[in-house]
């Protein structure tokens, strides 16, 4: 035990010596500069978001006045038997994913905002099993049409004040491609992604 203690003490001492040496040879320190990039902006963020999402293999639908989001979901997924959602306005849901150990099939979640540049939607954990976002056969994300930012620079600034234990940008269904450039959708996650812009 004494030999192990000596070894740990020596290791810690060596680590401290190394860090001290680095600090003593560090030149002038500079504050992080402000990022003043001329990032891309779009005249029609909704149209660009829909185009980018389609290029990523997903689809965006603009909710029209008087339309019911549940009807849109049923229209796009007529064969869905098991629909997971804990959102109060989703009446087509057949179960609450928080009540299950292994939620799959069609999942309906709410996103915070979309990114016109790449069709991504920022989501944070709203369910017990965050795997729901990645193991469901299809994923429907609801976002406010006014909550679309132009680019990822704006998106990261938007996340700065948020409190969350898990967050991710999702753009389209899961996909993978091999060296022969054969693109496969749904290889390790949702086969289809629908974004409904409210």
Coordinates of C-alpha atoms in Angstrom, one line a residue, residues 3-198:
X3 CA 4.5 1.8 -2.6
X4 CA 1.2 2.6 -4.3
X5 CA 0.8 5.7 -2.3
X6 CA 4.3 6.8 -3.2
X7 CA 3.6 6.1 -6.8
X8 CA 0.4 8.2 -6.7
X9 CA 2.2 11.0 -4.9
X10 CA 5.0 10.9 -7.5
X11 CA 2.5 10.9 -10.4
X12 CA 0.6 13.9 -8.9
X13 CA 3.9 15.7 -8.3
X14 CA 5.0 15.1 -11.9
X15 CA 1.6 16.3 -13.2
X16 CA 1.8 19.5 -11.1
X17 CA 5.4 20.0 -12.2
X18 CA 4.4 19.7 -15.9
X19 CA 1.4 22.1 -15.4
X20 CA 3.6 24.6 -13.6
X21 CA 6.2 24.5 -16.3
X22 CA 3.5 25.1 -18.9
X23 CA 2.2 28.1 -17.0
X24 CA 5.6 29.6 -16.5
X25 CA 6.3 29.5 -20.2
X26 CA 2.9 30.8 -21.3
X27 CA 3.2 34.1 -23.1
X28 CA 0.7 36.9 -23.1
X29 CA -2.9 35.8 -22.6
X30 CA -5.6 37.2 -24.8
X31 CA -9.4 37.4 -24.3
X32 CA -11.5 35.3 -26.7
X33 CA -12.4 37.6 -29.6
X34 CA -16.0 38.5 -30.5
X35 CA -17.1 36.5 -33.5
X36 CA -18.3 39.0 -36.1
X37 CA -18.9 36.7 -39.1
X38 CA -21.0 37.6 -42.1
X39 CA -22.9 34.3 -41.8
X40 CA -25.5 33.5 -44.5
X41 CA -29.0 34.8 -44.2
X42 CA -32.1 33.9 -46.2
X43 CA -34.9 36.0 -47.6
X44 CA -37.4 33.2 -47.0
X45 CA -36.2 31.1 -44.0
X46 CA -39.2 28.8 -44.1
X47 CA -38.7 27.9 -47.8
X48 CA -34.9 27.4 -47.2
X49 CA -35.6 25.3 -44.1
X50 CA -38.0 23.0 -46.1
X51 CA -35.5 22.7 -49.0
X52 CA -32.6 21.9 -46.7
X53 CA -34.7 19.3 -44.8
X54 CA -35.8 17.7 -48.0
X55 CA -32.1 17.5 -49.1
X56 CA -31.4 15.7 -45.9
X57 CA -34.2 13.2 -46.5
X58 CA -36.9 14.7 -44.4
X59 CA -40.1 16.7 -45.1
X60 CA -41.5 19.9 -43.8
X61 CA -45.2 20.8 -43.8
X62 CA -46.6 24.2 -43.1
X63 CA -49.7 24.0 -40.9
X64 CA -52.5 26.0 -42.5
X65 CA -55.2 28.0 -40.6
X66 CA -57.9 25.7 -39.4
X67 CA -55.8 22.5 -39.9
X68 CA -55.3 20.0 -37.1
X69 CA -51.8 18.8 -36.5
X70 CA -53.2 15.3 -35.7
X71 CA -54.8 15.1 -39.2
X72 CA -51.5 15.9 -40.8
X73 CA -49.7 13.2 -38.8
X74 CA -52.3 10.6 -39.7
X75 CA -52.2 11.7 -43.4
X76 CA -48.4 11.3 -43.6
X77 CA -48.3 8.1 -41.5
X78 CA -51.5 6.2 -42.3
X79 CA -50.1 2.8 -41.3
X80 CA -48.8 3.9 -37.9
X81 CA -50.3 1.7 -35.3
X82 CA -48.3 2.8 -32.2
X83 CA -47.8 6.5 -31.8
X84 CA -45.7 7.8 -28.9
X85 CA -46.2 11.3 -27.6
X86 CA -46.5 13.1 -24.2
X87 CA -47.6 16.4 -25.8
X88 CA -51.1 17.4 -24.7
X89 CA -52.3 18.5 -28.1
X90 CA -51.4 15.2 -29.8
X91 CA -54.7 13.3 -29.6
X92 CA -53.6 10.7 -32.2
X93 CA -51.0 9.3 -29.8
X94 CA -51.7 5.7 -28.7
X95 CA -49.3 5.7 -25.7
X96 CA -47.1 7.9 -23.5
X97 CA -43.5 7.0 -24.1
X98 CA -42.7 7.8 -20.5
X99 CA -44.8 4.8 -19.4
X100 CA -42.7 2.3 -21.3
X101 CA -39.3 0.8 -21.0
X102 CA -38.6 0.6 -24.8
X103 CA -40.5 3.2 -26.9
X104 CA -40.4 2.7 -30.6
X105 CA -42.6 3.2 -33.7
X106 CA -43.8 6.7 -34.5
X107 CA -42.7 9.5 -32.0
X108 CA -44.0 13.0 -31.9
X109 CA -41.9 15.6 -30.1
X110 CA -41.7 19.4 -29.9
X111 CA -38.6 21.2 -31.2
X112 CA -37.4 24.6 -29.9
X113 CA -36.4 26.1 -33.3
X114 CA -35.2 25.2 -36.8
X115 CA -32.1 26.2 -38.8
X116 CA -32.7 27.3 -42.4
X117 CA -29.1 26.6 -43.4
X118 CA -29.3 22.9 -42.9
X119 CA -32.9 21.9 -42.0
X120 CA -31.9 20.9 -38.5
X121 CA -34.3 21.2 -35.5
X122 CA -33.0 21.8 -31.9
X123 CA -34.6 19.5 -29.4
X124 CA -34.0 19.0 -25.7
X125 CA -35.1 16.1 -23.6
X126 CA -38.9 16.2 -23.0
X127 CA -39.4 12.5 -22.4
X128 CA -37.9 10.0 -19.9
X129 CA -36.1 8.0 -22.6
X130 CA -34.0 10.2 -24.9
X131 CA -33.5 7.2 -27.1
X132 CA -37.0 7.9 -28.4
X133 CA -35.5 10.5 -30.7
X134 CA -33.2 7.9 -32.3
X135 CA -34.9 4.5 -32.2
X136 CA -38.4 5.3 -33.3
X137 CA -39.3 4.2 -36.9
X138 CA -40.5 7.7 -37.7
X139 CA -40.1 11.0 -36.0
X140 CA -42.4 14.0 -36.1
X141 CA -41.1 17.3 -34.8
X142 CA -43.4 20.3 -34.2
X143 CA -41.8 23.8 -34.3
X144 CA -43.1 27.3 -34.4
X145 CA -42.8 28.7 -38.0
X146 CA -41.5 32.0 -36.5
X147 CA -38.7 30.1 -34.7
X148 CA -36.4 29.5 -37.6
X149 CA -33.0 31.0 -37.5
X150 CA -30.8 31.5 -40.6
X151 CA -27.7 29.6 -39.7
X152 CA -25.8 27.6 -37.1
X153 CA -24.1 30.8 -35.7
X154 CA -27.6 32.1 -34.7
X155 CA -28.6 28.6 -33.5
X156 CA -25.8 28.3 -31.1
X157 CA -26.4 31.8 -29.7
X158 CA -30.1 30.7 -29.2
X159 CA -29.1 27.8 -27.1
X160 CA -26.8 29.8 -24.7
X161 CA -29.5 30.7 -22.2
X162 CA -31.3 27.4 -22.2
X163 CA -31.1 24.9 -19.3
X164 CA -31.2 21.3 -20.4
X165 CA -29.6 17.9 -19.6
X166 CA -29.7 16.7 -23.2
X167 CA -29.9 18.5 -26.5
X168 CA -29.3 17.6 -30.2
X169 CA -29.8 19.1 -33.6
X170 CA -31.7 16.6 -35.9
X171 CA -31.8 17.1 -39.6
X172 CA -33.8 14.5 -41.5
X173 CA -33.8 10.7 -40.9
X174 CA -30.8 8.7 -40.0
X175 CA -28.5 7.9 -42.9
X176 CA -25.3 6.2 -43.7
X177 CA -23.2 5.7 -46.9
X178 CA -20.5 3.2 -47.7
X179 CA -17.4 3.7 -49.7
X180 CA -19.4 3.0 -52.9
X181 CA -21.5 6.0 -52.0
X182 CA -24.7 4.0 -51.6
X183 CA -26.9 6.1 -49.3
X184 CA -29.1 4.2 -46.9
X185 CA -31.8 5.9 -44.8
X186 CA -32.9 4.6 -41.5
X187 CA -29.8 2.4 -40.9
X188 CA -29.6 3.3 -37.2
X189 CA -32.5 5.5 -36.4
X190 CA -35.8 6.9 -37.9
X191 CA -36.5 6.1 -41.5
X192 CA -38.7 9.1 -41.9
X193 CA -38.7 12.6 -40.4
X194 CA -41.6 15.0 -40.7
X195 CA -41.4 18.6 -39.4
X196 CA -44.7 20.4 -38.9
X197 CA -44.3 24.2 -38.8
X198 CA -47.1 25.6 -36.7

